[in-house]
CSV table of C-alpha atoms in Angstrom, one decimal:
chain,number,residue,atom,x,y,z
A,1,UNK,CA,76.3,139.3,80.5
A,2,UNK,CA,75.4,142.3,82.9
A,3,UNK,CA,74.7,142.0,86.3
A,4,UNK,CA,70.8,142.3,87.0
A,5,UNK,CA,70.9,144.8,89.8
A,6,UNK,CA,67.9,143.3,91.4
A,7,UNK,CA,69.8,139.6,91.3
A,8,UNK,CA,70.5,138.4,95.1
A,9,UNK,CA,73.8,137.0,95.9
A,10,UNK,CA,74.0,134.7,98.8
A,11,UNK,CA,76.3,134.2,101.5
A,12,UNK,CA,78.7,131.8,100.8
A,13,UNK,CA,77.1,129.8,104.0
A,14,UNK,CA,73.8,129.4,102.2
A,15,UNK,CA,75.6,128.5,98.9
A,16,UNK,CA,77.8,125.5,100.2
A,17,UNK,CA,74.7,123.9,102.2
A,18,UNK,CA,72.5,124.3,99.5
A,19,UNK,CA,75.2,122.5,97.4
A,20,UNK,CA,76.1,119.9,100.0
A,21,UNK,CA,72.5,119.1,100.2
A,22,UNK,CA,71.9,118.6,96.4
A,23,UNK,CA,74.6,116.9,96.3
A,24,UNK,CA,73.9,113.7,98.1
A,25,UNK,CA,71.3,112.5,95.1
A,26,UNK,CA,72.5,114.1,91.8
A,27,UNK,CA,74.0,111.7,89.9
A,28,UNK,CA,77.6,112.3,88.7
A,29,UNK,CA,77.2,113.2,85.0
A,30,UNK,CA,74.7,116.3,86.4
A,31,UNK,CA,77.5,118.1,88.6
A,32,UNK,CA,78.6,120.9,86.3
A,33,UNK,CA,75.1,122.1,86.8
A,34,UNK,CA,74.9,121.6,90.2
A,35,UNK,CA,78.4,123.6,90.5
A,36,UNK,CA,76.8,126.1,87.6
A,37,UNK,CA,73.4,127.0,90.2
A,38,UNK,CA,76.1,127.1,93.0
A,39,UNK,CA,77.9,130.1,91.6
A,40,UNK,CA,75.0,132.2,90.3
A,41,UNK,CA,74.1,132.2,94.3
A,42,UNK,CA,77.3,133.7,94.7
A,43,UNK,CA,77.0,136.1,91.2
A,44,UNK,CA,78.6,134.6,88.6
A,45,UNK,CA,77.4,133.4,85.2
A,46,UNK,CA,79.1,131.1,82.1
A,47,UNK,CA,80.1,128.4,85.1
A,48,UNK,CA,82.2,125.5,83.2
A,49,UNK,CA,84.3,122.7,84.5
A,50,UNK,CA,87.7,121.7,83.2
A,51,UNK,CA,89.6,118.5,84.2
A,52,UNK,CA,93.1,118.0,83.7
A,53,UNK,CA,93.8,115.4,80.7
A,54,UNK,CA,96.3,112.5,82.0
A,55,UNK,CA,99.3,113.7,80.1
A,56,UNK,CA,98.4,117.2,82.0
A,57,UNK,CA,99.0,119.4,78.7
A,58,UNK,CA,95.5,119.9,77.8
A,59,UNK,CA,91.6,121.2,79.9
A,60,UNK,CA,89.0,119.0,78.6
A,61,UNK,CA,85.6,120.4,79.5
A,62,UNK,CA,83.2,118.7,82.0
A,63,UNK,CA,79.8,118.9,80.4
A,64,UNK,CA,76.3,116.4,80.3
A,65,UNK,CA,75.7,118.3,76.6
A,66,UNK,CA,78.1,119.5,74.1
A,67,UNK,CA,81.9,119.8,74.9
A,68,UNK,CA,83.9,122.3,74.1
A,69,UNK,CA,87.2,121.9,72.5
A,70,UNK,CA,90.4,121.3,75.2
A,71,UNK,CA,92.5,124.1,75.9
A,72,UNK,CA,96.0,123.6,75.9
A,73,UNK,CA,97.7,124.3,78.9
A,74,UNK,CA,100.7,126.1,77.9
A,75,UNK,CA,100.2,129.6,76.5
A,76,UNK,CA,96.7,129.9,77.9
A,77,UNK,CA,94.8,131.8,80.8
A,78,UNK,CA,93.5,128.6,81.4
A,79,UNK,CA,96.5,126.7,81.9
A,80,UNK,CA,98.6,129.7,83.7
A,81,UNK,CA,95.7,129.1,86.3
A,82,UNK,CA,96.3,125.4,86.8
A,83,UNK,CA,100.0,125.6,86.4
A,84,UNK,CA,100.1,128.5,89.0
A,85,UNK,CA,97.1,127.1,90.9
A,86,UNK,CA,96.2,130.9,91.1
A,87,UNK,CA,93.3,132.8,90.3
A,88,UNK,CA,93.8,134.7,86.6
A,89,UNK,CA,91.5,136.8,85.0
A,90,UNK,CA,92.6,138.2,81.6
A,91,UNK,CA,92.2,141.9,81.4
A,92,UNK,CA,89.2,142.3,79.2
A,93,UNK,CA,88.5,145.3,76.4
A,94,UNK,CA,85.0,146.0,78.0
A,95,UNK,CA,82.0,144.1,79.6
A,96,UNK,CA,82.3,141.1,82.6
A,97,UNK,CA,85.6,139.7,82.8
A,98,UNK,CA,86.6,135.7,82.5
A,99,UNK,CA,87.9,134.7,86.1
A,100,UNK,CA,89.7,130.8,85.9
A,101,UNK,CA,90.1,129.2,89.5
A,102,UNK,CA,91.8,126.6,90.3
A,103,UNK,CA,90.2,123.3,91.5
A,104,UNK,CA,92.7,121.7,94.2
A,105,UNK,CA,92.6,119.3,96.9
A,106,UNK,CA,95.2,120.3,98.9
A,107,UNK,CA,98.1,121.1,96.6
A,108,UNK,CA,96.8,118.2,94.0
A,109,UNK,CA,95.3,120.1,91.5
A,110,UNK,CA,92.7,118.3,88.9
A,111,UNK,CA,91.7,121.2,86.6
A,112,UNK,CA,90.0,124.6,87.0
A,113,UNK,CA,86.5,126.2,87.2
A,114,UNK,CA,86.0,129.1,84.8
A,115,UNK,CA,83.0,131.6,85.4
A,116,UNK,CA,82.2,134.8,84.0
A,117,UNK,CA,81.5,137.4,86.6
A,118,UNK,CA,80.9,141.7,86.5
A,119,UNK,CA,83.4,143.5,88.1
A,120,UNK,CA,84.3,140.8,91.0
A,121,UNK,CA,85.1,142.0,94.1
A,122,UNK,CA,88.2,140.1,96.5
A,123,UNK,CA,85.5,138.5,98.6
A,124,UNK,CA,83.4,137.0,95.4
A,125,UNK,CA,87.0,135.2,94.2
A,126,UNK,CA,87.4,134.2,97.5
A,127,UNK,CA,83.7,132.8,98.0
A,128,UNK,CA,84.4,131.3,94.4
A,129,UNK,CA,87.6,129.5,95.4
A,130,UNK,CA,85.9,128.1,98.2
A,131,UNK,CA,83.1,126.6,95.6
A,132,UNK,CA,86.0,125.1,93.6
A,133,UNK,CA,87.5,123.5,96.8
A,134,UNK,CA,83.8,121.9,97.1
A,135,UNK,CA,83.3,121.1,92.8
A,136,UNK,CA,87.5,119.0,93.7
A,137,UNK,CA,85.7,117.4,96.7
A,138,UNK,CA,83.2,115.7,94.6
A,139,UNK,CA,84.9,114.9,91.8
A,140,UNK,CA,87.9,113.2,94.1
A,141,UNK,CA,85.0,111.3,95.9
A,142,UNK,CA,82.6,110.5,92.9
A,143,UNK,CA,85.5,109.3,91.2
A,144,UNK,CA,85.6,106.2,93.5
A,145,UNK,CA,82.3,105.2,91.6
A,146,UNK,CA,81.8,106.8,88.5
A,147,UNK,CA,83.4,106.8,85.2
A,148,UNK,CA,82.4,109.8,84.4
A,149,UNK,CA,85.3,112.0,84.6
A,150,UNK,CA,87.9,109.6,84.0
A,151,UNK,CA,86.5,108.9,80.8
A,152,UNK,CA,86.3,113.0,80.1
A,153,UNK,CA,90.1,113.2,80.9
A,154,UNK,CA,91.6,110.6,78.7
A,155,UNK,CA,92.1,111.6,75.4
A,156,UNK,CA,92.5,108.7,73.6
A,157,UNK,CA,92.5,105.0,74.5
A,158,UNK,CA,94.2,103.7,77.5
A,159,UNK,CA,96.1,99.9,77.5
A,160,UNK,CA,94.9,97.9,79.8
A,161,UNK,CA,98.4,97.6,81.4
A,162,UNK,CA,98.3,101.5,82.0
A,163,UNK,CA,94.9,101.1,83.4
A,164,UNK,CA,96.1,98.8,86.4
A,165,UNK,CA,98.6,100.8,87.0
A,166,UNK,CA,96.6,104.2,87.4
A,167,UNK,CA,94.3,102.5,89.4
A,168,UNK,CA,97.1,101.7,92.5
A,169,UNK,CA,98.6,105.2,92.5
A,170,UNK,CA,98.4,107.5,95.3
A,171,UNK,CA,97.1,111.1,94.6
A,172,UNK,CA,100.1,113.0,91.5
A,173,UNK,CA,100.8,115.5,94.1
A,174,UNK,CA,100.4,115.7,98.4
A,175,UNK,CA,102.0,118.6,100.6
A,176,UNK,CA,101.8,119.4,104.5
A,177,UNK,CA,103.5,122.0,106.8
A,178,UNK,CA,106.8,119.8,106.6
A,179,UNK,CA,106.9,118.0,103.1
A,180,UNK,CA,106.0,118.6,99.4
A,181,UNK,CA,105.5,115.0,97.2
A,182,UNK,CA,104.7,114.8,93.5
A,183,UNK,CA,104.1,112.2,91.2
A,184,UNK,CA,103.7,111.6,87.3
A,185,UNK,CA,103.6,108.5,85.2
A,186,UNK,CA,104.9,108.4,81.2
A,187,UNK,CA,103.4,107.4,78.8
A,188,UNK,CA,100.4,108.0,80.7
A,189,UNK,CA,98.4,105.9,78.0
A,190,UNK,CA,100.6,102.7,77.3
A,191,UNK,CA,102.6,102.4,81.0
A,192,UNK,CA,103.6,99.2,81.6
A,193,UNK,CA,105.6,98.4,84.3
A,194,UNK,CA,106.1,101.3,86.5
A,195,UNK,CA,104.3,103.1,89.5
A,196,UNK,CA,105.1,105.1,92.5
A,197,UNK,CA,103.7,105.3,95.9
A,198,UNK,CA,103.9,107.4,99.3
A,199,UNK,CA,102.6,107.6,102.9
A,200,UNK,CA,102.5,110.5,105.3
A,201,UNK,CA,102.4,109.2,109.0
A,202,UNK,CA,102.8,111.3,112.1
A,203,UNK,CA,106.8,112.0,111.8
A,204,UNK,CA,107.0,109.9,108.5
A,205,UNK,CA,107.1,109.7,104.7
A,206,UNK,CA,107.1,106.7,103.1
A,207,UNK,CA,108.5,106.4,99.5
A,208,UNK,CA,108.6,103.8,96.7
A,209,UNK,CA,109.4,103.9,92.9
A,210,UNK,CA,109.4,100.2,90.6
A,211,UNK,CA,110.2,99.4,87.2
A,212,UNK,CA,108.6,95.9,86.5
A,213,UNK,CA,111.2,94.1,83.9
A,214,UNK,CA,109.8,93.9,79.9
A,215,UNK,CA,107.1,96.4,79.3
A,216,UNK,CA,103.5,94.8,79.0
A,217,UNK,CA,100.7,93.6,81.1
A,218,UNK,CA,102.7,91.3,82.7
A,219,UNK,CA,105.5,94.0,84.0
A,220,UNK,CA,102.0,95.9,85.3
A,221,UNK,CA,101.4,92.6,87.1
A,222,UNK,CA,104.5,92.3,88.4
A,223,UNK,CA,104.7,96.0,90.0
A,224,UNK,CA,101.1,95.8,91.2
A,225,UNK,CA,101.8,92.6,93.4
A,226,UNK,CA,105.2,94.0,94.5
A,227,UNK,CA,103.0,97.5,95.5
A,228,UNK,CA,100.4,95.5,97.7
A,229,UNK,CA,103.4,93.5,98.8
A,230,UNK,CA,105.0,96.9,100.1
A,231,UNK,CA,101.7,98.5,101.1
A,232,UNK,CA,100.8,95.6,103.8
A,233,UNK,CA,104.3,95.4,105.1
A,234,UNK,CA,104.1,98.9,105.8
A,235,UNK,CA,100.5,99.1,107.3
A,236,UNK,CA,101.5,96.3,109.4
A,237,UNK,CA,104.7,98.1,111.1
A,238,UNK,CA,107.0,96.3,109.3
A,239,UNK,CA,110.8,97.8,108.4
A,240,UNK,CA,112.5,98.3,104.8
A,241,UNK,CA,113.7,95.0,104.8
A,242,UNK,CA,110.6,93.4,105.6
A,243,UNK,CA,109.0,95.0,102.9
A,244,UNK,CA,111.6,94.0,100.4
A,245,UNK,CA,111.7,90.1,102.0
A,246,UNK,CA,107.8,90.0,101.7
A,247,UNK,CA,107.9,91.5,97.6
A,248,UNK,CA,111.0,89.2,96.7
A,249,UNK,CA,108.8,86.1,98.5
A,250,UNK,CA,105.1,87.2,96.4
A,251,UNK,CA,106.7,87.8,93.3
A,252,UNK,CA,108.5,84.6,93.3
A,253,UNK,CA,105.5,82.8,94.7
A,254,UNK,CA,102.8,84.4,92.4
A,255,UNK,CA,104.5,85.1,89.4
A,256,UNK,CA,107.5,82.7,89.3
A,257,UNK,CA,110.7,82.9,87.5
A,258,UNK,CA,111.9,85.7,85.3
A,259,UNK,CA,109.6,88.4,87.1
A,260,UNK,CA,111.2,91.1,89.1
A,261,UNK,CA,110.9,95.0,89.5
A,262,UNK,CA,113.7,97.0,90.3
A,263,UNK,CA,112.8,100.0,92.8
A,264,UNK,CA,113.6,102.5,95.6
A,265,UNK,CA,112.1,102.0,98.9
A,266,UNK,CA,112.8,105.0,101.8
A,267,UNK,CA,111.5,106.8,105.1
A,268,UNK,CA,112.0,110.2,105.2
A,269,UNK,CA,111.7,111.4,109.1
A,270,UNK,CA,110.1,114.8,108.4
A,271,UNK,CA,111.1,115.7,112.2
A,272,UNK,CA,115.0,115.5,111.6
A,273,UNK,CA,115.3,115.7,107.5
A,274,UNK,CA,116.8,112.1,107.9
A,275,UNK,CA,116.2,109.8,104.9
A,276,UNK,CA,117.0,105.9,104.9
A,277,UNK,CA,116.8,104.2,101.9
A,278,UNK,CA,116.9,100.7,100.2
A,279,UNK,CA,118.2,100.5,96.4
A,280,UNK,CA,117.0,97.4,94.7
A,281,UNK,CA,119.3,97.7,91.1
A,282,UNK,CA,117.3,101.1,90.6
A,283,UNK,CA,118.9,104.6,89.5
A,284,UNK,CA,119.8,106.0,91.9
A,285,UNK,CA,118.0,109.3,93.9
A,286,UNK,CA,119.0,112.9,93.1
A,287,UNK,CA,119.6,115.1,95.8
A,288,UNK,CA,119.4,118.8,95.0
A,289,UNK,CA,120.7,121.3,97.1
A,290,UNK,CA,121.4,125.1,96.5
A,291,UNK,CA,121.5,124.7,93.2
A,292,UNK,CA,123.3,122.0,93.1
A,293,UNK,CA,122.3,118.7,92.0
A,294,UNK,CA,124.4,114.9,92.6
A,295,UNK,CA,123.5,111.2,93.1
A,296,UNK,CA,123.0,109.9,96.5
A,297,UNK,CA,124.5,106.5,97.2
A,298,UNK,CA,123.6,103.1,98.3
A,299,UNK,CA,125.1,99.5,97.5
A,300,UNK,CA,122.3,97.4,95.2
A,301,UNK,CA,120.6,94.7,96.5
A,302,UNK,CA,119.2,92.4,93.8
A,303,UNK,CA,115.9,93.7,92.3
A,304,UNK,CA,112.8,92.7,94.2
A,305,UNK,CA,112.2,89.2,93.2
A,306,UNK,CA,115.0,87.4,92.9
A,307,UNK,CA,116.4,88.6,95.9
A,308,UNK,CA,116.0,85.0,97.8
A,309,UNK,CA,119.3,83.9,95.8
A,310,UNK,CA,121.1,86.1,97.8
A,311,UNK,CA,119.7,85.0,101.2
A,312,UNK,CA,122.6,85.5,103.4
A,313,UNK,CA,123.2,88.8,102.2
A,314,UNK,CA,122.9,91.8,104.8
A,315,UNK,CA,121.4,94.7,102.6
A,316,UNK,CA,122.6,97.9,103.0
A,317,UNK,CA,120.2,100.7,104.2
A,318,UNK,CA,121.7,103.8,103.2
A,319,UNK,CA,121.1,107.3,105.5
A,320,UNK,CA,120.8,110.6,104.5
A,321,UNK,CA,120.8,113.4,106.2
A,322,UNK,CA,118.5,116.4,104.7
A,323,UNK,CA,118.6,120.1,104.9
A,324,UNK,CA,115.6,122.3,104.9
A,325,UNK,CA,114.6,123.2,101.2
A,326,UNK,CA,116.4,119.7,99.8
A,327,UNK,CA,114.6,118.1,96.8
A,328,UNK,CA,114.8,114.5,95.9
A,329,UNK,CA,114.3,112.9,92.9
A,330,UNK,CA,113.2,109.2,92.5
A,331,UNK,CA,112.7,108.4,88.5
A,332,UNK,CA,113.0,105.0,86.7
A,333,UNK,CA,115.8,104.7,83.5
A,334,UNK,CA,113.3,105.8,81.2
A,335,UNK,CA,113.5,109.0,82.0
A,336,UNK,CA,117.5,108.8,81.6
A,337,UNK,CA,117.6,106.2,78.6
A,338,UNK,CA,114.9,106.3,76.8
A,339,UNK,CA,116.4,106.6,73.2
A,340,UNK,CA,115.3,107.3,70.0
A,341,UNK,CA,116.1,104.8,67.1
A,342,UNK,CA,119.7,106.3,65.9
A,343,UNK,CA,119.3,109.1,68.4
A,344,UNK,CA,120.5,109.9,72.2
A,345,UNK,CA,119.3,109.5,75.4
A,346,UNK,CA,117.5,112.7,77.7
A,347,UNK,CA,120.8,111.7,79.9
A,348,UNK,CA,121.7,112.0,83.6
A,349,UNK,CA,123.3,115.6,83.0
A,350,UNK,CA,120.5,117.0,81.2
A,351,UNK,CA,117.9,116.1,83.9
A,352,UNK,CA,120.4,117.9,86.4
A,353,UNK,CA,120.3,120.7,84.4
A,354,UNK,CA,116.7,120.5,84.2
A,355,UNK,CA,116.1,120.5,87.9
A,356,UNK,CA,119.0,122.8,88.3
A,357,UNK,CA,116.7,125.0,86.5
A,358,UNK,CA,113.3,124.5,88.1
A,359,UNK,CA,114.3,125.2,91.6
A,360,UNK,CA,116.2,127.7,90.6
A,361,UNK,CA,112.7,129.0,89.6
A,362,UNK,CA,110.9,127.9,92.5
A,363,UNK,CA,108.5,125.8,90.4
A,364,UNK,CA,105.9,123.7,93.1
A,365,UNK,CA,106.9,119.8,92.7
A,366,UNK,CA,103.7,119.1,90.7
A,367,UNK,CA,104.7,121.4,87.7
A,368,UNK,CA,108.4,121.0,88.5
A,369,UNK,CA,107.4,117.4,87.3
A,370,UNK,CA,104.8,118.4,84.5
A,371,UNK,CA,107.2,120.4,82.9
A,372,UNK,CA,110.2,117.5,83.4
A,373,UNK,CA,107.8,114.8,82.0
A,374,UNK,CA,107.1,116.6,78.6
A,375,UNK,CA,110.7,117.5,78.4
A,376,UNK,CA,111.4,114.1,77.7
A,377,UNK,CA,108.8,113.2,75.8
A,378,UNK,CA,109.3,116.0,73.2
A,379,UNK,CA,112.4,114.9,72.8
A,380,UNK,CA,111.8,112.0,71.6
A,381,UNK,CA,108.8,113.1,69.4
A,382,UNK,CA,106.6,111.6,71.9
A,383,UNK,CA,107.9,108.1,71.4
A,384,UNK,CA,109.7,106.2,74.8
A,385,UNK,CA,111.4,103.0,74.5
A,386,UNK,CA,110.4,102.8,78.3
A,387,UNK,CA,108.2,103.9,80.9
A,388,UNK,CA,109.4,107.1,82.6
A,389,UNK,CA,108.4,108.1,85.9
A,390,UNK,CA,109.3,110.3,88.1
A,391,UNK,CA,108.5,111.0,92.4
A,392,UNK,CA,109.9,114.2,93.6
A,393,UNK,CA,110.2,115.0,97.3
A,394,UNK,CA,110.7,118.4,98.5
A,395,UNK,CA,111.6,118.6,102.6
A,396,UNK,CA,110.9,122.3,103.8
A,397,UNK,CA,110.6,122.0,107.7
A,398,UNK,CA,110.5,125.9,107.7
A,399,UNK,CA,107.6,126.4,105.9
C-alpha cells in the first residue's frame, strides 16, 4: 500500500464523532470494520484488532470473516506492544511500515490494534492511539452484552466453575496518581475456587484474595458467595470484621457445613501508605521493598466460614505501614505448592526471587504478574494441582 496523494485525512475531531455516531447501532460482531473506516480517516490501511487470549500468551484476531492465526506474545512485535503498552513499529526493508498500538483502558490493557500506515508522522500515532483508546472503550462496554469477544479470546473450552469465577472479577489491572493494582487468575480455563477483588475510594483501596476449599464448582460457589458477602459489607460502610462476620454467617447459612474459603481482606489508605489487614488461614502478603522481599505478619483467624466456632475470639487486624514505591503481593498456595507428581513445589524463595527480579526491572504490575503466572505454570508443564492466583499492589504516592 502507497499513500494516494489525493486521499484526505481528517482531523482526529471528525474521526471520533463519526465513530461515536456509528457506533450507537452497529452490532458488535461488525466493530473491526467500524474501527477499520475510522483509521483510513486518519490515513492508515490493513486495520486489524487483536484481543488478549485469557492465559495472556497469545493475540487472537478480532474479525466478522476469516481469522488469522494468534500471535504469540513473547518474541513478537505484537506482543512487545502489549507487554510494553507502547507503540512499536518494526523497521521495515522498504514500503509502509507495520505500526502495533496498544488498546488500554487506563493501564488495563486488552490487546492491540495493528494498521499499516506510509511514513507516519508523531501526530498520526498519536491520533491513532487516541482511536485505540475509543476501539478499548467499546469492547469494555459491549462486552457487558455480547459474546462476541469473549468467545474470540478463549482458546479452548472454559469449565463452568472458571466461568463463574471470571464473571465476578474486577478489571486484571487498575492504576491512579497514588496506586498501581493487578490481577491474574491460573488456570485461567479450569479455576475453581479462587478470585480476587479491589476498590478504589477517595483515600482508600480495598483488597481481597480467597481460596474456596476442594477445587470444583462447588469451591467457585463458595468463593462467589463469600465475594458478594464482602462486596455488600463494604458498599454499605461496614469494617474488616464486619465483612468477615457477614461471609463466615452466608457461607454457613447458604452452603452449610464443610464450606469455607480462606482469604486476605485489607484497606490500604493511599494518603498515608498505611495498610490494615485481616488473615483468614491464607499465605501470608509479600512486602517488597528496595529490593528486598519478606512476609508481613498477622495472627490467623479461622477461614471464612467456620469462623462462628470461634465466636468470642477478638481477631487481630494487623497494620502496616508503607513506603512510597512498596509492592505487595497477595497470592493463594497454588502459586507456592502447586507440585508436580514426584516433583517440587515453585516455593516461597523462588517467588521472592522472582519479584526480587521484576522490580528490580521496573516491570508494570500487569506484566510483573503475566510473566510470574507463566513461571509457574511452565514449571509444572502446564499442569497445577491448584488454583494459583495472584493480586499485586504497588503504592507510589510520588508518582
Amino acid at each position: 500500500m502507497h499513500e494516494d496523494p489525493d486521499r484526505h485525512i481528517l482531523p482526529l475531531s471528525a474521526v471520533i464523532g463519526d465513530f461515536l455516531d456509528a457506533s450507537h447501532q452497529v452490532p458488535p460482531h461488525l466493530l473491526p470494520d467500524l474501527v477499520a473506516t475510522a483509521a483510513r480517516g486518519l490515513g492508515a490501511d490493513d486495520v486489524r484488532l487483536w484481543l488478549a487470549d485469557h492465559e495472556q500468551r497469545a493475540l487472537v484476531h478480532l474479525t466478522a470473516v476469516v481469522p488469522r492465526a494468534p500471535i504469540p506474545i513473547e518474541g513478537t512485535a505484537a506482543g512487545r506492544c502489549f507487554a510494553a503498552s507502547e507503540v512499536i513499529i518494526p523497521a521495515e526493508t522498504e514500503g509502509p511500515a507495520h505500526a502495533w498500538l496498544p488498546m488500554l483502558d487506563g493501564v488495563d490493557r486488552i490487546g492491540v490494534l495493528e494498521v499499516v500506515i506510509d511514513g507516519p508522522t508523531d501526530h498520526q500515532l498519536a491520533d491513532l492511539r487516541h482511536l485505540a483508546a475509543m476501539a478499548t472503550a467499546e469492547v469494555i462496554t459491549r462486552g457487558q452484552y455480547t459474546d462476541v469477544f469473549t468467545r474470540a479470546r478463549r482458546r479452548r473450552q472454559m469449565n463452568v466453575a472458571a466461568e463463574l469465577q471470571w464473571q465476578s472479577l474486577p478489571p486484571s489491572t487498575f492504576s491512579t496518581n497514588d496506586v498501581a493494582v493487578a490481577g491474574m487468575l491460573e488456570p485461567a480455563y479450569d479455576v475453581g475456587g479462587d478470585t480476587f477483588d479491589y476498590a478504589c475510594d477517595r483515600d482508600r483501596l480495598d483488597l481481597a484474595i480467597l481460596d474456596g476449599v476442594g477445587h470444583d464448582l462447588g469451591s467457585s460457589l463458595t468463593c462467589t458467595l463469600a465475594l458478594g458477602a464482602y462486596r455488600n459489607s463494604r458498599r454499605e460502610g461496614g469494617d474488616l470484621r464486619h465483612a468477615s462476620a457477614l461471609m463466615d454467617q452466608l457461607i454457613k447459612s447458604e452452603l452449610g457445613a464443610g464450606r469455607f474459603a480462606t482469604g486476605i481482606l485489607g484497606q490500604l489508605h493511599t494518603d498515608t501508605g498505611t495498610f490494615r489487614w485481616i488473615n483468614a488461614g491464607h499465605p501470608l502478603p509479600l512486602l517488597i521493598r528496595d529490593g528486598h522481599v519478606r512476609s508481613l505478619e498477622c495472627r490467623p483467624r479461622l477461614p471464612f466460614g467456620i469462623g462462628h466456632m470461634r465466636p468470642d475470639r477478638d481477631w487481630e487486624i494487623a497494620e502496616d505501614q508503607l513506603q512510597p514505591g512498596d509492592g505487595l503481593l497477595l497470592f493463594t498456595d497454588g502459586v507456592v505448592e502447586a507440585r508436580k507428581p514426584g516433583g517440587e513445589d515453585f516455593g516461597l524463595d523462588r517467588l521472592m526471587e522472582f519479584l526480587h527480579i521484576a522490580f528490580a526491572a521496573r516491570l508494570a504490575p500487569a506484566e510483573t504478574l503475566r510473566r510470574l503466572s507463566h513461571a509457574v505454570l511452565d514449571f509444572h508443564q502446564g499442569i497445577l494441582r491448584d488454583d494459583a492466583t495472584t493480586l499485586l499492589v504497588v503504592w507510589r504516592p510520588d508518582t
